[in-house]
Amino acid sequence: MELCGGTSSFAKKFTIRLDSKASAEVEAVVSRFSHEFCTATAMDVQRTKKSSATMTLSLDAALASEAYTLEVAGGKVRISAAQPAGFFYALQTFKQLFPRSVMAGQPCMDIKTVWTVPNVRISDAPRFAWRGFMLDEGRHFYGKEAIKRVLDLMSVYKMNRFHWHLTEDQGWRIEIKKYPRLTEVGAWRNSKVLGWGDVKPDGQRYGGFYTHEDVKEIVAYAAARFIGRGGLSRISCLRPRAAARGVAVAGRFGRRDQCGGAARRAVCLRRD
């Protein structure tokens, strides 16, 4: 990043010119940015084909897939990238030059607001191809809206892999239609607090799970932010047969003893 001296100001109207060869995925990235940026700044954000556009986005095949360049000077913005992810990250960085309310997506109600950002020249590419975050919901269930918030925060930091831990002895969080007892029994336990050492289970009914439609929605939400799957969790000891027998979900940390001979069934369950 290079500070070029001085600032650029934007107000009322903000026009965007996109490379004519841009893919539909890049179009989607720009459309989403336009909507969010309009809400957060109260500027009238419009697309244009004129060279006088406030922001110009150009394809540069020489750049790596997640790399981009961003230049702000003289009240104009120039962005170059080779792939949709690069444009997405460039637009994230551009929003981060503004006050934090813009990055947070807080609505601005004053259309007369003048936004001022530093003139900069940025050439950016990830140091690591795998930039992941892991969330354990086997032990504690957070819910769909909380997961979306996590994904939003990951996108701020340009993370690109989400390891979603959904099965554990202390809870099964994903619907498997062939094995309904996994969620009927396995998604619920009789303690919100997990016992450990001197900490005792509290007896509170606690749990939850994600339906197929929930998972599809969350996967699509992540994909729109260029976040892919980070890995698979282990199959918990609450197998279909154990659930059918009414084996209680663990209310304490640690692994269960009822896992003998589970390897073959675990393989079948992953396939299903």
Coordinates of C-alpha atoms in Angstrom, one line a residue:
M1 CA 0.0 0.0 0.0
E2 CA 1.3 3.4 -0.9
L3 CA -0.2 6.7 0.4
C4 CA -0.1 9.1 -2.5
G5 CA -0.9 12.3 -0.6
G6 CA -4.1 14.2 -0.4
T7 CA -7.6 12.9 -0.4
S8 CA -10.6 12.2 -2.7
S9 CA -14.1 13.1 -1.9
F10 CA -17.4 11.5 -3.0
A11 CA -20.9 12.8 -2.6
K12 CA -24.4 12.4 -4.0
K13 CA -23.7 10.4 -7.1
F14 CA -21.2 7.6 -7.7
T15 CA -21.0 5.9 -11.1
I16 CA -19.4 2.6 -11.9
R17 CA -18.0 1.5 -15.3
L18 CA -17.3 -2.2 -15.7
D19 CA -15.2 -3.9 -18.3
S20 CA -17.4 -5.1 -21.2
K21 CA -15.8 -8.6 -21.0
A22 CA -16.6 -9.1 -17.4
S23 CA -18.3 -12.4 -16.5
A24 CA -21.8 -12.7 -14.9
E25 CA -20.1 -13.5 -11.6
V26 CA -18.2 -10.2 -11.7
E27 CA -21.5 -8.5 -12.5
A28 CA -23.0 -10.1 -9.5
V29 CA -20.2 -8.9 -7.3
V30 CA -20.5 -5.3 -8.5
S31 CA -24.3 -5.4 -8.2
R32 CA -24.1 -6.5 -4.6
F33 CA -21.5 -3.9 -3.8
S34 CA -23.6 -1.2 -5.5
H35 CA -26.6 -2.0 -3.3
E36 CA -24.6 -2.1 0.0
F37 CA -22.6 1.0 -0.9
C38 CA -25.7 3.0 -1.7
T39 CA -27.3 2.0 1.6
A40 CA -24.2 2.8 3.7
T41 CA -23.4 6.2 2.0
A42 CA -26.7 7.5 0.8
M43 CA -25.1 8.1 -2.6
D44 CA -26.9 7.4 -5.9
V45 CA -24.9 4.5 -7.2
Q46 CA -25.4 3.9 -10.9
R47 CA -23.8 1.9 -13.7
T48 CA -22.4 3.8 -16.7
K49 CA -20.5 3.1 -19.9
K50 CA -18.9 6.6 -19.9
S51 CA -15.1 6.9 -19.4
S52 CA -15.9 9.7 -16.8
A53 CA -17.2 7.1 -14.3
T54 CA -16.3 7.6 -10.7
M55 CA -15.1 4.0 -10.5
T56 CA -13.6 1.9 -13.3
L57 CA -13.2 -1.9 -13.0
S58 CA -10.9 -3.5 -15.6
L59 CA -9.9 -7.1 -16.3
D60 CA -6.1 -7.8 -16.1
A61 CA -5.3 -11.4 -16.9
A62 CA -1.8 -11.0 -15.7
L63 CA -3.0 -10.9 -12.1
A64 CA -3.4 -14.0 -9.9
S65 CA -6.9 -15.3 -9.2
E66 CA -7.4 -13.4 -5.9
A67 CA -5.1 -10.5 -6.6
Y68 CA -6.1 -6.9 -7.4
T69 CA -4.9 -3.4 -7.7
L70 CA -6.7 -0.4 -6.4
E71 CA -6.0 3.2 -7.0
V72 CA -7.8 6.2 -5.6
A73 CA -6.8 9.7 -6.8
G74 CA -8.5 12.9 -8.0
G75 CA -11.9 11.7 -7.0
K76 CA -11.7 8.6 -9.2
V77 CA -11.3 4.9 -8.4
R78 CA -9.5 2.4 -10.6
I79 CA -9.6 -1.3 -9.9
S80 CA -8.0 -4.2 -11.8
A81 CA -8.4 -7.9 -11.3
A82 CA -8.4 -11.2 -13.2
Q83 CA -11.2 -13.1 -11.5
P84 CA -14.4 -12.4 -9.5
A85 CA -12.7 -13.0 -6.2
G86 CA -10.1 -10.3 -6.9
F87 CA -12.8 -7.7 -7.7
F88 CA -14.7 -8.7 -4.5
Y89 CA -11.6 -8.2 -2.4
A90 CA -10.8 -4.9 -4.1
L91 CA -14.2 -3.6 -3.3
Q92 CA -14.0 -4.8 0.3
T93 CA -10.7 -2.8 0.6
F94 CA -12.2 0.2 -1.0
K95 CA -15.1 0.2 1.6
Q96 CA -12.5 -0.1 4.4
L97 CA -11.0 3.3 3.4
F98 CA -14.3 4.8 4.5
P99 CA -15.5 5.3 8.1
R100 CA -16.3 1.9 9.8
S101 CA -20.0 2.6 9.4
V102 CA -19.7 1.9 5.7
M103 CA -18.0 -1.4 6.1
A104 CA -20.6 -2.3 8.7
G105 CA -23.4 -1.5 6.3
Q106 CA -25.1 1.0 8.6
P107 CA -27.6 3.0 6.6
C108 CA -26.8 6.6 6.1
M109 CA -29.9 8.9 6.0
D110 CA -28.2 12.1 4.9
I111 CA -27.9 12.4 1.1
K112 CA -25.7 15.5 1.5
T113 CA -22.9 13.6 3.3
V114 CA -19.5 14.1 1.7
W115 CA -17.2 11.1 2.1
T116 CA -13.5 11.7 2.1
V117 CA -10.8 8.9 1.8
P118 CA -7.1 9.0 1.4
N119 CA -5.5 8.8 -2.1
V120 CA -3.8 5.4 -2.2
R121 CA -2.3 2.9 -4.6
I122 CA -2.6 -0.7 -3.5
S123 CA -1.3 -3.9 -5.1
D124 CA -2.6 -6.9 -3.0
A125 CA -2.5 -10.7 -3.2
P126 CA -2.9 -13.3 -0.5
R127 CA 0.2 -14.7 1.1
F128 CA -1.7 -17.9 1.9
A129 CA -4.1 -19.7 -0.4
W130 CA -5.9 -21.3 2.5
R131 CA -7.3 -18.7 5.0
G132 CA -9.7 -20.5 7.2
F133 CA -11.9 -20.2 10.2
M134 CA -13.4 -23.1 12.2
L135 CA -16.7 -22.9 14.2
D136 CA -17.7 -25.8 16.5
E137 CA -21.4 -26.2 16.6
G138 CA -21.3 -29.8 17.7
R139 CA -21.0 -28.5 21.3
H140 CA -22.9 -25.2 21.0
F141 CA -25.6 -24.3 18.5
Y142 CA -25.6 -20.8 17.2
G143 CA -28.3 -20.6 14.4
K144 CA -28.5 -19.4 10.8
E145 CA -28.3 -15.7 11.4
A146 CA -25.2 -16.0 13.6
I147 CA -23.5 -18.1 11.0
K148 CA -24.2 -15.4 8.4
R149 CA -22.7 -12.8 10.7
V150 CA -19.5 -15.0 11.0
L151 CA -19.3 -15.3 7.2
D152 CA -19.7 -11.5 6.9
L153 CA -16.8 -11.0 9.4
M154 CA -14.7 -13.6 7.6
S155 CA -15.2 -11.7 4.3
V156 CA -14.0 -8.5 6.0
Y157 CA -10.7 -10.2 6.7
K158 CA -10.7 -11.9 3.3
M159 CA -10.8 -15.4 4.7
N160 CA -11.8 -18.0 2.1
R161 CA -12.4 -21.3 4.0
F162 CA -15.1 -22.1 6.5
H163 CA -14.7 -25.3 8.6
W164 CA -18.2 -25.9 9.9
H165 CA -18.0 -28.5 12.7
L166 CA -21.5 -29.9 12.9
T167 CA -21.3 -33.3 14.5
E168 CA -19.9 -34.3 17.9
D169 CA -20.8 -36.5 20.9
Q170 CA -22.4 -33.4 22.4
G171 CA -24.7 -32.7 19.5
W172 CA -25.7 -33.5 15.9
R173 CA -26.5 -30.3 13.9
I174 CA -27.4 -31.3 10.4
E175 CA -30.5 -33.0 9.0
I176 CA -30.0 -36.4 7.3
K177 CA -33.4 -37.4 5.9
K178 CA -32.5 -41.1 5.8
Y179 CA -31.7 -41.0 9.5
P180 CA -34.3 -38.7 11.2
R181 CA -33.4 -39.9 14.7
L182 CA -30.0 -38.2 14.4
T183 CA -31.7 -34.9 14.9
E184 CA -34.7 -36.1 16.8
V185 CA -32.4 -37.4 19.5
G186 CA -28.9 -36.2 18.6
A187 CA -29.6 -32.5 18.2
W188 CA -30.8 -32.2 21.9
R189 CA -29.2 -32.7 25.2
N190 CA -30.1 -32.1 28.8
S191 CA -27.6 -29.4 29.6
K192 CA -26.6 -26.1 28.0
V193 CA -23.4 -26.0 30.0
L194 CA -21.0 -28.8 29.2
G195 CA -19.6 -30.6 32.2
W196 CA -15.9 -30.4 32.7
G197 CA -13.9 -31.0 35.9
D198 CA -15.9 -29.5 38.7
V199 CA -18.5 -27.9 36.3
K200 CA -21.7 -29.9 36.4
P201 CA -24.4 -30.3 33.7
D202 CA -27.3 -27.9 34.4
G203 CA -30.2 -30.1 33.3
Q204 CA -31.5 -27.5 30.8
R205 CA -33.0 -28.8 27.5
Y206 CA -30.7 -27.4 24.8
G207 CA -29.9 -27.9 21.1
G208 CA -31.0 -27.3 17.5
F209 CA -30.0 -28.3 14.0
Y210 CA -30.0 -27.1 10.4
T211 CA -32.4 -28.4 7.7
H212 CA -31.2 -29.1 4.2
E213 CA -32.7 -25.8 3.1
D214 CA -30.8 -24.0 5.9
V215 CA -27.5 -25.5 4.8
K216 CA -28.1 -24.7 1.1
E217 CA -28.9 -21.1 2.1
I218 CA -25.7 -20.8 4.2
V219 CA -23.5 -22.4 1.5
A220 CA -24.8 -20.0 -1.1
Y221 CA -24.3 -17.0 1.3
A222 CA -20.7 -18.1 1.8
A223 CA -20.1 -18.6 -1.9
A224 CA -21.3 -15.1 -2.6
R225 CA -18.4 -14.0 -0.3
F226 CA -15.9 -16.4 -2.0
I227 CA -15.8 -18.6 1.1
G228 CA -15.7 -22.3 0.4
R229 CA -15.8 -25.4 2.6
G230 CA -12.8 -25.8 4.8
G231 CA -13.1 -29.5 5.7
L232 CA -15.3 -32.3 7.1
S233 CA -15.9 -33.0 10.7
R234 CA -15.6 -36.4 12.2
I235 CA -18.8 -38.5 12.6
S236 CA -19.9 -38.4 16.2
C237 CA -20.5 -41.5 18.3
L238 CA -24.3 -40.8 18.1
R239 CA -24.8 -43.2 15.1
P240 CA -28.2 -44.0 13.7
R241 CA -28.4 -47.2 15.7
A242 CA -27.3 -45.5 18.9
A243 CA -30.0 -42.9 18.3
A244 CA -32.6 -45.5 17.6
R245 CA -31.7 -47.1 21.0
G246 CA -32.2 -43.7 22.7
V247 CA -28.5 -43.2 23.7
A248 CA -28.5 -39.9 25.4
V249 CA -26.4 -37.0 24.0
A250 CA -23.3 -36.3 26.1
G251 CA -23.6 -33.4 28.5
R252 CA -19.9 -33.3 29.3
F253 CA -16.8 -32.7 27.3
G254 CA -14.9 -35.8 26.0
R255 CA -15.6 -38.8 23.8
R256 CA -18.1 -41.6 24.3
D257 CA -17.3 -45.3 24.7
Q258 CA -20.2 -46.5 22.4
C259 CA -18.1 -46.1 19.2
G260 CA -16.9 -49.7 18.8
G261 CA -17.4 -51.0 15.2
A262 CA -18.5 -47.6 13.9
A263 CA -16.1 -47.2 11.0
R264 CA -18.2 -48.9 8.3
R265 CA -21.4 -47.2 9.4
A266 CA -19.6 -43.8 9.5
V267 CA -18.5 -44.3 5.9
C268 CA -22.1 -45.1 4.8
L269 CA -23.4 -42.0 6.8
R270 CA -21.0 -39.7 5.0
R271 CA -22.1 -41.1 1.7
D272 CA -25.8 -40.6 2.6

